[in-house]
Each structure stands twice: as C-alpha cells, then as structure tokens.
Coordinates of C-alpha atoms in Angstrom, one line a residue:
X1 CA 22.7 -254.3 95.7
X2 CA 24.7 -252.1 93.5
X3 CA 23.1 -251.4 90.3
X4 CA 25.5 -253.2 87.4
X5 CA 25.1 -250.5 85.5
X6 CA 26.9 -248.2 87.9
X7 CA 29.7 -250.3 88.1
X8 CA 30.0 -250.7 84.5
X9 CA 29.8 -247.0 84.3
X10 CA 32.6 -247.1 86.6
X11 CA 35.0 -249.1 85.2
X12 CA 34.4 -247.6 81.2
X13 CA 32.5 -250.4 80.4
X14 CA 29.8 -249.9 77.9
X15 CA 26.4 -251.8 78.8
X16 CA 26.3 -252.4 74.6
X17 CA 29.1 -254.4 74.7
X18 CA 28.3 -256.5 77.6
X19 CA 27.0 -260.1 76.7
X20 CA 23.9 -261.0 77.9
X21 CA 24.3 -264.1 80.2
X22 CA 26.9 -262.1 82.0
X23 CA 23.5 -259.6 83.2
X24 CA 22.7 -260.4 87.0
X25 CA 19.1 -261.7 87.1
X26 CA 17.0 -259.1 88.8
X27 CA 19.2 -256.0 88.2
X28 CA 16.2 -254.7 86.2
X29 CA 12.7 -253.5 87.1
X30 CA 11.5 -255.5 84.0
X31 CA 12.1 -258.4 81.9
X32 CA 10.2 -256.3 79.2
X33 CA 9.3 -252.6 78.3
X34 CA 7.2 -252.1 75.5
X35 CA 6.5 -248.8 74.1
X36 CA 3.5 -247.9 72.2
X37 CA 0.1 -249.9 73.0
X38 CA -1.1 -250.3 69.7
X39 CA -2.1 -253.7 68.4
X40 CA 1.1 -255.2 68.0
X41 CA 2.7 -254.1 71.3
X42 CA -0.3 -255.4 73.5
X43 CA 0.2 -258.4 71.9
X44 CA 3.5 -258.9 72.4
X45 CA 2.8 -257.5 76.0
X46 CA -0.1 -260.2 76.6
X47 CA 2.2 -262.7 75.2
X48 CA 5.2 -262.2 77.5
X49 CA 3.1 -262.1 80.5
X50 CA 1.6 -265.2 79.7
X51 CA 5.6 -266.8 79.5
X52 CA 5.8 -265.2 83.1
X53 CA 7.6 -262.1 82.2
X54 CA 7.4 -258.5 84.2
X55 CA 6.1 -256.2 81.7
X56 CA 5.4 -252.4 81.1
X57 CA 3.6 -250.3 78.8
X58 CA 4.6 -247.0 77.9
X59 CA 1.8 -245.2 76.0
X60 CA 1.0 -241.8 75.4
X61 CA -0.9 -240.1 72.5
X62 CA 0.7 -236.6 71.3
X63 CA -2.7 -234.3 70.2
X64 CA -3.0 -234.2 66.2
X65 CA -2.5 -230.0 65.3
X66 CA -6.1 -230.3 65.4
X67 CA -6.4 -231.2 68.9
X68 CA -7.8 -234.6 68.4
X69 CA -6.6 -237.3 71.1
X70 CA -7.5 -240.7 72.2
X71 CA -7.1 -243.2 74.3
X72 CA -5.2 -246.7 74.3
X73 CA -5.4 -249.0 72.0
X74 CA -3.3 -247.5 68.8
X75 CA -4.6 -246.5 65.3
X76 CA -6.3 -249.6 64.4
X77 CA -8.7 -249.3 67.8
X78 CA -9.1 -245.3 67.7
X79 CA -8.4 -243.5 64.1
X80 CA -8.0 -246.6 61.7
X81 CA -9.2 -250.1 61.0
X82 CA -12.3 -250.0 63.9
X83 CA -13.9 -246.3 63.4
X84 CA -13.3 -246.7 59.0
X85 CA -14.7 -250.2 58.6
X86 CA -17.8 -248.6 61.0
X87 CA -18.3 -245.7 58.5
X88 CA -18.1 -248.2 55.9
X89 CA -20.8 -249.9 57.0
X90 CA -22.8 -247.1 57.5
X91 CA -22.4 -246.2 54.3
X92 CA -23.1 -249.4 52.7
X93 CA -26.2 -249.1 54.8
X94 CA -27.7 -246.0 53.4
X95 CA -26.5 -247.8 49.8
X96 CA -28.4 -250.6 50.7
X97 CA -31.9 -248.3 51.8
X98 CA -32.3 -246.9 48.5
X99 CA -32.1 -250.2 46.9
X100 CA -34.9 -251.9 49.8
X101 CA -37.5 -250.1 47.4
X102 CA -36.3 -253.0 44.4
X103 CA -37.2 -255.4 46.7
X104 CA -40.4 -254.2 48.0
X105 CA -39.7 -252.5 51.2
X106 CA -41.6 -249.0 51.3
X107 CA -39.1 -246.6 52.7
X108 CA -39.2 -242.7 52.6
X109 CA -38.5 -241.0 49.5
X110 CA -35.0 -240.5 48.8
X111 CA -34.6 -236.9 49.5
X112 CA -35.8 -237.8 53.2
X113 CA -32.9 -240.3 53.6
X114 CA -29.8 -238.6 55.3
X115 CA -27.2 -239.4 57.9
X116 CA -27.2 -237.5 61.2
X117 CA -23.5 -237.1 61.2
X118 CA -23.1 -236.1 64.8
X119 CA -25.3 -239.3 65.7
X120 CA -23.4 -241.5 64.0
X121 CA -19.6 -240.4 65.2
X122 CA -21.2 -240.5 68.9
X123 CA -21.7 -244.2 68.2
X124 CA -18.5 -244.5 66.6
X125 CA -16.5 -243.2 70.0
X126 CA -19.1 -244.8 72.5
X127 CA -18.1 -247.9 70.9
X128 CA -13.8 -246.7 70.7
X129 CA -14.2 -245.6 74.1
X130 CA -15.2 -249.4 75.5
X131 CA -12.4 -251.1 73.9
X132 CA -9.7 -248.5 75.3
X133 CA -11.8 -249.4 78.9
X134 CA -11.7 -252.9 78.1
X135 CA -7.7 -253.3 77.0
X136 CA -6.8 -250.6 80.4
X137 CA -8.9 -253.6 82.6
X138 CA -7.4 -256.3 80.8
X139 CA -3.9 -255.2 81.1
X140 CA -4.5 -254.4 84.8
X141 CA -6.1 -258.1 85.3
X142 CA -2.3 -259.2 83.6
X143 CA -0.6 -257.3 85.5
X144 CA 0.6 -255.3 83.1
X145 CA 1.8 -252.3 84.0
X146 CA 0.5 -249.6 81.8
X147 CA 2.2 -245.8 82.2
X148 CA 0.5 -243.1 80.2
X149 CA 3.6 -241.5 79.5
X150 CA 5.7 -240.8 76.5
X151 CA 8.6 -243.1 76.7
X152 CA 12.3 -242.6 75.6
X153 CA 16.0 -243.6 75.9
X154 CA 18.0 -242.6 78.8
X155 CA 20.4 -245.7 77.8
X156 CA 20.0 -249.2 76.3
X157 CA 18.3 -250.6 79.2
X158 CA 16.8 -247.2 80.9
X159 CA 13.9 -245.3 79.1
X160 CA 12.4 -242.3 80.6
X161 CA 8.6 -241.7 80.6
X162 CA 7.4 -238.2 80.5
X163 CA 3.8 -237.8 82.0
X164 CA 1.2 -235.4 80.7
X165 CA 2.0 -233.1 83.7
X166 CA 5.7 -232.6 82.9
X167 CA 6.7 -235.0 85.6
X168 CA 8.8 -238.0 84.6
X169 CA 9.1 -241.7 85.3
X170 CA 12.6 -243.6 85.2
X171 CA 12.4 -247.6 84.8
X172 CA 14.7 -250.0 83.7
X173 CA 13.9 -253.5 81.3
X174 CA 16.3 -256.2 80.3
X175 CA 14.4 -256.4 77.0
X176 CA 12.5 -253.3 75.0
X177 CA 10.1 -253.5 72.3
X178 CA 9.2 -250.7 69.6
X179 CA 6.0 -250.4 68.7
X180 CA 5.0 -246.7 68.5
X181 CA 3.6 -247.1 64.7
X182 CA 3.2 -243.9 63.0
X183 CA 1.5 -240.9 62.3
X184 CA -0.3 -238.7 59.3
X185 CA 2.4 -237.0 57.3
X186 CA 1.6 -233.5 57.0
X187 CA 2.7 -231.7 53.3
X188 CA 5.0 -228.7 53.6
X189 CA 2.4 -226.0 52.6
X190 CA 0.8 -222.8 53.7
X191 CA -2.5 -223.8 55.8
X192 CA -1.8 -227.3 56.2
X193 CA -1.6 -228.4 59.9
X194 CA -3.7 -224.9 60.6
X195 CA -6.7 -225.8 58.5
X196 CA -6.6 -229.1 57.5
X197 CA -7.5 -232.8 59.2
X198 CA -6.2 -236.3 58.6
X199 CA -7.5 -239.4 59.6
X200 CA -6.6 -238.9 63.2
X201 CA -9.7 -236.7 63.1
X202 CA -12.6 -237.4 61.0
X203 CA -13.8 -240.1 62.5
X204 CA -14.6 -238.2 65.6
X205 CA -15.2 -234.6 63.7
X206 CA -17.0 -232.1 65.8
X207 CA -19.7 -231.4 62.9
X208 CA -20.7 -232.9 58.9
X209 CA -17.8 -232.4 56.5
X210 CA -19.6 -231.4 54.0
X211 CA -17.7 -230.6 50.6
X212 CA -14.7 -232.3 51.3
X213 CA -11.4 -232.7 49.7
X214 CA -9.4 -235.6 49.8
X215 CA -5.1 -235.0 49.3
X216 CA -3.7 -238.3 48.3
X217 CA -4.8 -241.3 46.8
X218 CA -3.7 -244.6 48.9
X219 CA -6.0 -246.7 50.3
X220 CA -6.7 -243.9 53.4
X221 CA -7.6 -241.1 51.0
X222 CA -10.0 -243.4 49.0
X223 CA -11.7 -245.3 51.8
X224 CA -12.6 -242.2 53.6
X225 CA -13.5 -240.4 50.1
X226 CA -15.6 -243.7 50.1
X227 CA -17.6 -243.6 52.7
X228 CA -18.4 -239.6 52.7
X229 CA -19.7 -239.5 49.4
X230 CA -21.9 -242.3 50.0
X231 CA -22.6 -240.7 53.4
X232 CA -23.6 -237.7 51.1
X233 CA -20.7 -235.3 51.5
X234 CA -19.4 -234.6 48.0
X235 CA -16.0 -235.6 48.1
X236 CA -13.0 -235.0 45.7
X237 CA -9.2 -236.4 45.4
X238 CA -6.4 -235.3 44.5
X239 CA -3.9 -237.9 43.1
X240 CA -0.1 -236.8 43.2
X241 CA 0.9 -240.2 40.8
X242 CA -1.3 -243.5 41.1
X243 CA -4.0 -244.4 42.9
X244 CA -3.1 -247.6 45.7
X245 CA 0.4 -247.5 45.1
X246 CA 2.1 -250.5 45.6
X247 CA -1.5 -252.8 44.6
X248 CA -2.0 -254.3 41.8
X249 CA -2.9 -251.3 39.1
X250 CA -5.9 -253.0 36.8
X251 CA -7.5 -253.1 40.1
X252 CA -6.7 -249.6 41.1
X253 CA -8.1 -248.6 38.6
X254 CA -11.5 -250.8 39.4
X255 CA -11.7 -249.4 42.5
X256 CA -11.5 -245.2 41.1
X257 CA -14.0 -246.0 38.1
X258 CA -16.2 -247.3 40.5
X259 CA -15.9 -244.3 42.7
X260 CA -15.9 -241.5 40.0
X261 CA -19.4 -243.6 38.7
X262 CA -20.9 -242.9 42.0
X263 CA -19.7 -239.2 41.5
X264 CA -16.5 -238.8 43.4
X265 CA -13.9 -236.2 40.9
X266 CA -10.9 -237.3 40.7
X267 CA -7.6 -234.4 39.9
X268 CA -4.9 -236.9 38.6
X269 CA -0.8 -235.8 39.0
X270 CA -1.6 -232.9 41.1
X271 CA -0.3 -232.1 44.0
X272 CA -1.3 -229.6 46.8
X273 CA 0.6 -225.7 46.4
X274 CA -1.8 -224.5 49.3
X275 CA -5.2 -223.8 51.9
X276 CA -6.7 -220.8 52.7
X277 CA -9.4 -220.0 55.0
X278 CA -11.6 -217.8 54.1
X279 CA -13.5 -215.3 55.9
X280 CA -17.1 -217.5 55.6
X281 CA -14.7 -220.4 57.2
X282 CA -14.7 -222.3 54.0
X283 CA -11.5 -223.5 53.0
X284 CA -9.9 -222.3 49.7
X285 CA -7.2 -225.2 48.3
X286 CA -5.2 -224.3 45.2
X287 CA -3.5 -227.4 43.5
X288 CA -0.7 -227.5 40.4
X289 CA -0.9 -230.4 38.1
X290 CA 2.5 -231.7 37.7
X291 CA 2.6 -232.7 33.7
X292 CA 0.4 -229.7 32.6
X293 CA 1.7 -226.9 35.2
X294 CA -2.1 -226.1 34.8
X295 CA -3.0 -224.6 38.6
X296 CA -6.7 -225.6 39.9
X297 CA -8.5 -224.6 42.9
X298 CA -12.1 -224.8 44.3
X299 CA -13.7 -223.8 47.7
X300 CA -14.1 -226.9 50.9
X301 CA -16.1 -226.8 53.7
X302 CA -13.2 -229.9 55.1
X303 CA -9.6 -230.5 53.3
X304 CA -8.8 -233.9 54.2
X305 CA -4.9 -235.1 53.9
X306 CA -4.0 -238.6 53.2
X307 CA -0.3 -238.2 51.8
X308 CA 1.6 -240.9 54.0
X309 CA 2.4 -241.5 57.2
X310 CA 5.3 -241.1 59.2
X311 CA 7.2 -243.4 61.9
X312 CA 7.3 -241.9 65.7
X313 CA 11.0 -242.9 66.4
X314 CA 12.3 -239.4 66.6
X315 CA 10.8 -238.6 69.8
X316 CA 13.0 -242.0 71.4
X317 CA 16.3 -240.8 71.6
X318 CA 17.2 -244.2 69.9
X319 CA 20.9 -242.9 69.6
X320 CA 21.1 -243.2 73.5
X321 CA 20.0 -246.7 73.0
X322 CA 22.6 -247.6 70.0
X323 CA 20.1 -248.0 67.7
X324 CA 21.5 -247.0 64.3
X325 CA 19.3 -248.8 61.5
X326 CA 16.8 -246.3 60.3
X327 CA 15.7 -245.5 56.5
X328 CA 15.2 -242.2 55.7
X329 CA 11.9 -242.0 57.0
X330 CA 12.8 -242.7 59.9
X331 CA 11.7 -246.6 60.1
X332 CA 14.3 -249.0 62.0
X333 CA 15.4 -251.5 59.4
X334 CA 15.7 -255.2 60.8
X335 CA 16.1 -258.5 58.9
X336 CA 13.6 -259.8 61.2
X337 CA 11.9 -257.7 64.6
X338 CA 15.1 -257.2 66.1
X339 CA 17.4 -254.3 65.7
X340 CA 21.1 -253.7 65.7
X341 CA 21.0 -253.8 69.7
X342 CA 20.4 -256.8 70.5
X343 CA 17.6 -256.6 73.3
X344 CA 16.1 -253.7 70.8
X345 CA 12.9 -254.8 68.7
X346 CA 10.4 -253.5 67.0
X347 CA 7.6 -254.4 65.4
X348 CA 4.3 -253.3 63.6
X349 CA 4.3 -250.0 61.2
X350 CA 7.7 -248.9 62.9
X351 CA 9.5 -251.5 60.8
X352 CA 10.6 -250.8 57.5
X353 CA 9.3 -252.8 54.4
X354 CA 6.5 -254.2 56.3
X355 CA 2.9 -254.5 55.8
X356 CA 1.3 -251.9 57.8
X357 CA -1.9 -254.1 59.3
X358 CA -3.1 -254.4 62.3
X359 CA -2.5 -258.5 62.0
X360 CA 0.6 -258.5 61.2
X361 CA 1.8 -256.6 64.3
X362 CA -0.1 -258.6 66.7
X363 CA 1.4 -262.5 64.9
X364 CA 5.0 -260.8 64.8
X365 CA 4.6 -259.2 68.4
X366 CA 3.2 -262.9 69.5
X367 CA 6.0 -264.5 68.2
X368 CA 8.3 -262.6 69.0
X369 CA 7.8 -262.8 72.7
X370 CA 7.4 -266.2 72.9
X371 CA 11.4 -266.1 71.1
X372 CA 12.2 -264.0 74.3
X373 CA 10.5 -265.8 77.1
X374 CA 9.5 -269.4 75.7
X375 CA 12.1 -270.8 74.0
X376 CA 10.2 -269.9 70.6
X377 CA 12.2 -270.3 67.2
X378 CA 9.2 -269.4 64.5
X379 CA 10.1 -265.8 62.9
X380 CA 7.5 -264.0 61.0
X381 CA 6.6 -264.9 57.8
X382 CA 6.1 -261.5 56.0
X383 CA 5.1 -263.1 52.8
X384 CA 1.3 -263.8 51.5
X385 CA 0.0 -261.5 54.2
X386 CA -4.4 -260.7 52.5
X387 CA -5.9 -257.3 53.2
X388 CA -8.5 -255.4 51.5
X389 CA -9.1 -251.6 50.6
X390 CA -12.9 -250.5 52.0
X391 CA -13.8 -248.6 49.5
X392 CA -17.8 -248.9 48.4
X393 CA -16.9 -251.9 46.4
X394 CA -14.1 -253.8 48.5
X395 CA -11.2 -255.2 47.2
X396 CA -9.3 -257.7 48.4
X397 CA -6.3 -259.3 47.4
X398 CA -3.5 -261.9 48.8
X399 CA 0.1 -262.8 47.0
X400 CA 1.5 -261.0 44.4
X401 CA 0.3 -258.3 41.8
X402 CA 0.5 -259.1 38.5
X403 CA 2.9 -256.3 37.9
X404 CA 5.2 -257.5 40.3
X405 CA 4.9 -260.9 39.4
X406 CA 5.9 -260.1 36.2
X407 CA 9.2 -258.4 37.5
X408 CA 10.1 -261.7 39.3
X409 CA 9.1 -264.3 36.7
X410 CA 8.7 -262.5 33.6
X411 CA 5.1 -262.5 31.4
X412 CA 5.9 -265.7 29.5
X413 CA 6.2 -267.8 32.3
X414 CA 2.7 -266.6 34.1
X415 CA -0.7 -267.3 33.5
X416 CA -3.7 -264.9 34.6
X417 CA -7.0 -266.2 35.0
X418 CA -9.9 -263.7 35.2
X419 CA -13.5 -262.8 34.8
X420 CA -16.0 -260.4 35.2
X421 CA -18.7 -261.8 37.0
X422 CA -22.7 -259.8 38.4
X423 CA -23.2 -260.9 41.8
X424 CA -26.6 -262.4 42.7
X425 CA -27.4 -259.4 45.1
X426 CA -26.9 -257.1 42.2
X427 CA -29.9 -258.5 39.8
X428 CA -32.1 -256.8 42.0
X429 CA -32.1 -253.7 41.4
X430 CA -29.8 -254.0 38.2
X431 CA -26.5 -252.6 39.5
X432 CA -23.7 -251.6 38.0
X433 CA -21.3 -254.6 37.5
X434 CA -18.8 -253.1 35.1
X435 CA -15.8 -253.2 37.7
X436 CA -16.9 -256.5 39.6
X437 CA -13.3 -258.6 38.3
X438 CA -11.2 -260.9 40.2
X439 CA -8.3 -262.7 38.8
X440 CA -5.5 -265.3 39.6
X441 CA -2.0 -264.9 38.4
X442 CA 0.3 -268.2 38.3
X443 CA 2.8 -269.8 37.3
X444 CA 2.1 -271.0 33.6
X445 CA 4.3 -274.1 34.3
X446 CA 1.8 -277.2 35.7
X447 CA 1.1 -277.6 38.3
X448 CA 0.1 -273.4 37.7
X449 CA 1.0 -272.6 41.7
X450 CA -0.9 -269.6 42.0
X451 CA 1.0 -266.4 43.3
X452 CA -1.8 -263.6 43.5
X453 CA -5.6 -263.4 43.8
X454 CA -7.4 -260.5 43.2
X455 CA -11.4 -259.7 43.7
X456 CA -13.4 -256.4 43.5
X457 CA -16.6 -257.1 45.0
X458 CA -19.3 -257.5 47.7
X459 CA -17.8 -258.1 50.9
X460 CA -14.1 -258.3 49.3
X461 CA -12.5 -258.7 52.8
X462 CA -14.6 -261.9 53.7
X463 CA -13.7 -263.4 50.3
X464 CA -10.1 -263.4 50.4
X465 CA -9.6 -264.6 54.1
X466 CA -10.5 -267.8 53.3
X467 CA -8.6 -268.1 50.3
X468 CA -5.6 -267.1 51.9
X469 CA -4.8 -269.8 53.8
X470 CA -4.7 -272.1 50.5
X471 CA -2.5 -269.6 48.8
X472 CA 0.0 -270.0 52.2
X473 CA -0.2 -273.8 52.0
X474 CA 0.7 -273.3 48.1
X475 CA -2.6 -273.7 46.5
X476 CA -2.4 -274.3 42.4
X477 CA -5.2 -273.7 40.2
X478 CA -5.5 -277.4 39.4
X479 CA -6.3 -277.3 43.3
X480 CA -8.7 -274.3 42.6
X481 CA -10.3 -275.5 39.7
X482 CA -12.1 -278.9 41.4
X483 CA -12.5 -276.7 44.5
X484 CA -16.9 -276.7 44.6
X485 CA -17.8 -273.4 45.0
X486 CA -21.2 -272.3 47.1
X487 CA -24.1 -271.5 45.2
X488 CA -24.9 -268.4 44.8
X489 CA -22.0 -266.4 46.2
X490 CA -19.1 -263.9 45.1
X491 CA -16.3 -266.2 46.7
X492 CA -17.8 -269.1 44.5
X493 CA -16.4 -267.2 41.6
X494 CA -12.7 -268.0 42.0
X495 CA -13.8 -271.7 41.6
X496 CA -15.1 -270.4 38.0
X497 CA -12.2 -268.9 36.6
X498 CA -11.0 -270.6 33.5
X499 CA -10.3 -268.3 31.1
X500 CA -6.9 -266.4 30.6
X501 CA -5.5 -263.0 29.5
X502 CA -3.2 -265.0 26.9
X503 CA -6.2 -266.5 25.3
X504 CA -8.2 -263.1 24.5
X505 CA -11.6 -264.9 25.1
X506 CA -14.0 -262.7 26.7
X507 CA -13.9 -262.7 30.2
X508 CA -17.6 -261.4 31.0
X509 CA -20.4 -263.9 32.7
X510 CA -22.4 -265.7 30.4
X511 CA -24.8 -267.0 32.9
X512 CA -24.9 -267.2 36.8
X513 CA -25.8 -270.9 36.8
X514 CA -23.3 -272.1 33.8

C-alpha cells in the first residue's frame, strides 16, 4: 500500500490540514505513541491498551551533569515522590529512636545513634530498581512496546527515536502523547552544573553529604533539607523570595520555624552569585542578599540546588509537529490535555498551569485515553487536587489558600476556622507543638462551603486524603462540624475547629478530651 503520507506529500497537501476520518485505518504503525514513561504516560499507555489500541513507549533518560541516570518509571519512581518519602521516613525513624527512651525503651546513648548513609541509599535503589523491573515486565505482558530511545518529531504523525548507540528508530502513530515531565533547572552561575547536585542525585549519592546547602526554598529544597538534618547532615537554605511559593504563606511559615527549631539556618532574599571548589574538595558558595546587597559565603561538603524545574520539550522538534502553544518556559499550553494539533496531547508536568503530582498525571493520562479509544467524555478536573510537603512535620493541604481565597472572594465574605492543637503522640516526651495548626477557610455566607483546609502535623499526607474527597463533593463546615471525629487522632481535629480568625479568641487547645 502506498503510504498516505507520500501521496499527500505529492500532491502539496499538508498531513495538518487533513481531517481525521479522511486517514486510511492501518496506514500507521500505531494507534498511539507516547513519549516519556513517567507516571502519567504509562497510565495513559495501560489505559489505551486496555481500549485495544497499538501502543509505544518512547523513553530515554539524558544523564544529570553529574552523571546520575536511571531507569523507567519517571521522577516520581526514580528521583522524586518514591526515594524522598523513603528518606523521610528514615528520618522520622531516627526522630522517633531518641524519643523510644520517653517511653521506656533502652536504646544506645544518643551519640551512638547514626545513619549509615551508604546503607540506607543501597536500600533506596534495590527497592527503585524493582519497580523499573516490574513496569519493563508489565508493559511487555501489555504488549506495550517500550523503546529506550529519545523520541522526537520527524512530522505530525512520524517521531524519530534516537538509541543510546547513535542509531535511530523511525515509527509512525495516528495519535501521540507528551509526557516527558521536566527536569532540575540549573542557575546561570560559575560552578554550578560542575560542582553542584539536584534532586536527580541525592537520593542515590555515592557517599554522606555532610554539610550541605540547600539553593531554593520550594517544597524540593525543604523536604530534602528535611530529611538530611534529621539524618544528621547540617543543612542550610537559601531562600531567593518565599518559602513554598504558591501555598498558603501562614503555613509556610509553620513549616520553616519548625525546621530552623530543629536547627536548619535559613538565608532569606539571597540568591546564589557562585561555587568554588576548593583544593580539600569542599565546596566554597558565595551568595548576595537581594535587599541588603550584603554578600555571604560559607564552605560545603554538598551544594544542593532546588531553584525550579524545567519542561523537556526542546529536545521534540515540536515545530515539525505544528505544535505552537508553549509559555516561556517552554510548557505547551492546552485548555484541556490536547494541544493545537489535534492528535497532539500532553499531559503531566509538561502542561502548563498544572499541578505537578504524580496523581494527577496518571487520572488525566487515564482519561484521556479512554476520550481517544473508548468513547470517554470526562475531562480533568484540575481543581481541589490535596498534596502535602514532607518536610519533618508534614503539611497537607486541599482547596484554596487563604491568600488566594481572599483575591477571589474578598476577606469580608470568608470565614477561617483554626486552632492550634498537641497531638497525643507528642505528650510523651513533651514535644514541641508550637507550629502544629490546621485551619479551614470558607465562605462566611451559610451554609459556610469550605474552600481550603490546611493541617501541619503528624502524618499530614494521611490526614488530608480523606478529607479531600468531602471538599470535592462540596463539604461545608455545618457538614464538618457534626462530622464525629476518632478519639485520639490528629485528623479528629478538623472536627474541633470552631473558633475563627474574625473573632480573636485564642486558638490554642484547652484540653485533649474537651
């Protein structure tokens, strides 16, 4: 058969303008091409597949300028979501050592308590190094086919794959899917990608870190300064404006008081100037604060940078394709997954003004296969979408931020509920329970539909899952109010909240039991 393409070529037909029902069934070696096998496009692979769609993955990991590489799976399964909440816990576990003495349990002294760092980012990569083994078998068992090659536009229906040897792979799909996420960011200063790591690396870091600073302040920079000072690598940040930009601020600021009380230093408004290595192999950073123009530096065994991330569209030749819609950093802009070119999508981290979780690029890439290849109609729903920061005390949050609640409403028409609250676990020993805080923001008008919850706590992630399903299905605070909460837990506390920021009471516990 000729290829249609060919002909099309022949006659000055562009493929772009060509409707779809006029496309010969079979012309193409796929029904779908997805490239990237992260999260969201496995799960839009799996999806398809499961409609009865022929499906490729194109996936190929370009080394970090420290050399670190990995296999498939995406960020969440190899440098993000998996390795960090596996530090986390290991950090929550030598916490939780210290404290065993409070409750009886005769441990070694505390000087005799360390991590063995090599041990524990051994058991970190065993257990990374499964789940790529286990995804590879279960896309083979789909009969999926998976090519470990960098894939690009040739044209809107041809992408080119470029294997690790140089060699490249040509196949055709009537469909394509984007969903190569994104990568660290990488400041314009002397030293940076010679001497510095990002997250694609410290969770499987040759040896300790040691004295570590952190560049950048989101919710990457502060989980992993998190979990290494509790790991008992001194850790410092560097904060170019505010810490978890883009969360709710009173409990940003929570989640740093907390950290600077279990002695991580905090630089605020500087920015890095640069990192030099020095001849003992230490690591020499020099900083400028941006409101003072006061310059600081201090010597690192590990300079860690957290300033952003960037999207991997570059590399696609996406102009080939006709795809046009890109913000400045280089994220395709769609009103739902699917670009300018019609057959085009995208989903996950590649899409602009997104949520960048894991979840949310799996339900989006679900749906939006079964659009393609099951007569589906239900679009993402973008809005209401919980997470939580992992920092040593959690926090979780679902809906709005009070601060942007009160661009959309305006204060006089909202209500915030909140209260301070000492977790049972904390008694014993007596912890610190200065930034445990949750609150509710709502409407003010009955029936008070809440628009935002917001906990710093024990296991914040847990907490707020739960709750997030009544917030989608519209929960007020009438509804929260007669919810009975379980005695004695953190999540109980939402139940509690009665008091509001209008009425100036005092928000702190007066017993557990009242």
């Amino acid at each position: 058969m000729v290829h249609l393409r060919f002909v099309l070529f022949l006659l000055g037909t562009s493929v772009t303008n060509l409707a779809e029902d006029t496309l010969v069934d079979g012309t193409y070696d796929y029904d779908l091409a997805v490239i990237g096998g992260g999260s969201g496009g496995l799960a839009c692979a799996k999806e398809a597949v499961n409609q009865g769609a022929r499906v490729a993955v194109l996936d190929y990991v370009t080394p970090s300028p420290q050399g670190t590489k990995w296999g498939l799976g995406g960020t969440c399964v190899n440098v993000g979501c998996i390795p960090k909440k596996l530090m986390h816990q290991a950090a929550l576990l030598g916490e939780a050592i210290h404290e065993a003495v409070a409750y009886g349990w005769e441990v070694p002294s505390a000087d005799q308590i360390k991590i063995n760092w090599s041990a524990l980012t051994e058991s970190v990569q065993n257990h990374i190094k499964s789940v790529n083994w286990v995804t590879r078998v279960d896309l083979r068992e789909k009969k999926i086919e998976y090519i470990n090659g960098l894939g690009s536009f040739k044209d809107p229906h041809t992408l080119i794959a470029t294997m690790k040897n140089g060699s490249k792979k040509e196949l055709t799909a009537k469909n394509v899917v984007i969903a190569v996420g994104g990568r660290p960011h990488y400041p314009d200063i002397p030293g940076a990608k010679e001497y510095c790591i990002s997250s694609d690396d410290i969770f499987s870091l040759s040896h300790p870190p040691g004295k570590t600073l952190v560049v950048g302040a989101g919710y990457i920079g502060l989980e992993c300064a998190g979990f290494l000072n509790s790991l008992g690598y001194s850790a410092t940040v560097l904060v170019r404006s505010v810490p978890l930009r883009g969360f709710d601020q009173q409990m940003a600021t929570m989640i740093t008081n907390e950290m600077e009380e279990k002695g991580v230093k905090f630089f605020n408004r500087c920015i890095p100037v640069s990192v030099e290595k020095l001849e003992s192999g230490q690591l020499k950073a020099r900083w400028l604060n941006t409101e003072t123009k006061e310059q600081g530096e201090d010597v690192f065994d590990t300079v860690l940078l957290a300033t952003g991330r960037y999207a991997l569209t570059e590399q696609l030749n996406l102009a080939a394709a006709g795809v046009s819609v890109l913000s400045d950093s280089g994220k395709v802009v769609a009103s739902t997954e699917q670009t300018n070119v019609p057959h085009i999508f995208a989903v996950g981290d590649v899409l602009e003004g997104r949520p960048e979780l894991t979840p949310v690029a799996i339900h989006a890439g679900r749906l939006l296969a079964r659009r393609m290849f099951a007569g589906g109609s239900q679009q993402m729903d973008y809005e209401n979408v919980a997470t939580t920061v992992f920092t040593p005390l959690e926090y979780g949050c679902v809906g709005l931020s009070e601060e942007t609640a009160t661009e959309r409403y305006g204060a006089d028409n909202l209500e915030v509920y909140h209260a301070f609250y000492k977790p049972t676990e904390f008694f014993i020993p007596q912890r610190n329970i200065r930034n445990c805080y949750l609150k509710a923001v709502a409407l003010r008008e009955a029936p008070q539909r809440v628009l935002g919850l917001h906990f710093v706590g024990p296991v914040a992630g847990e907490v707020i899952q739960g709750f997030a399903a009544a917030v989608k299905c519209g929960l007020t605070m009438e509804q929260l109010s007669n919810t009975v909460g379980i005695h004695p837990t953190v999540a109980e506390e939402f139940t509690r909240l009665n008091i509001t920021k209008r009425s100036g009471k005092d928000p702190n516990p007066a017993s557990c039991c009242s």
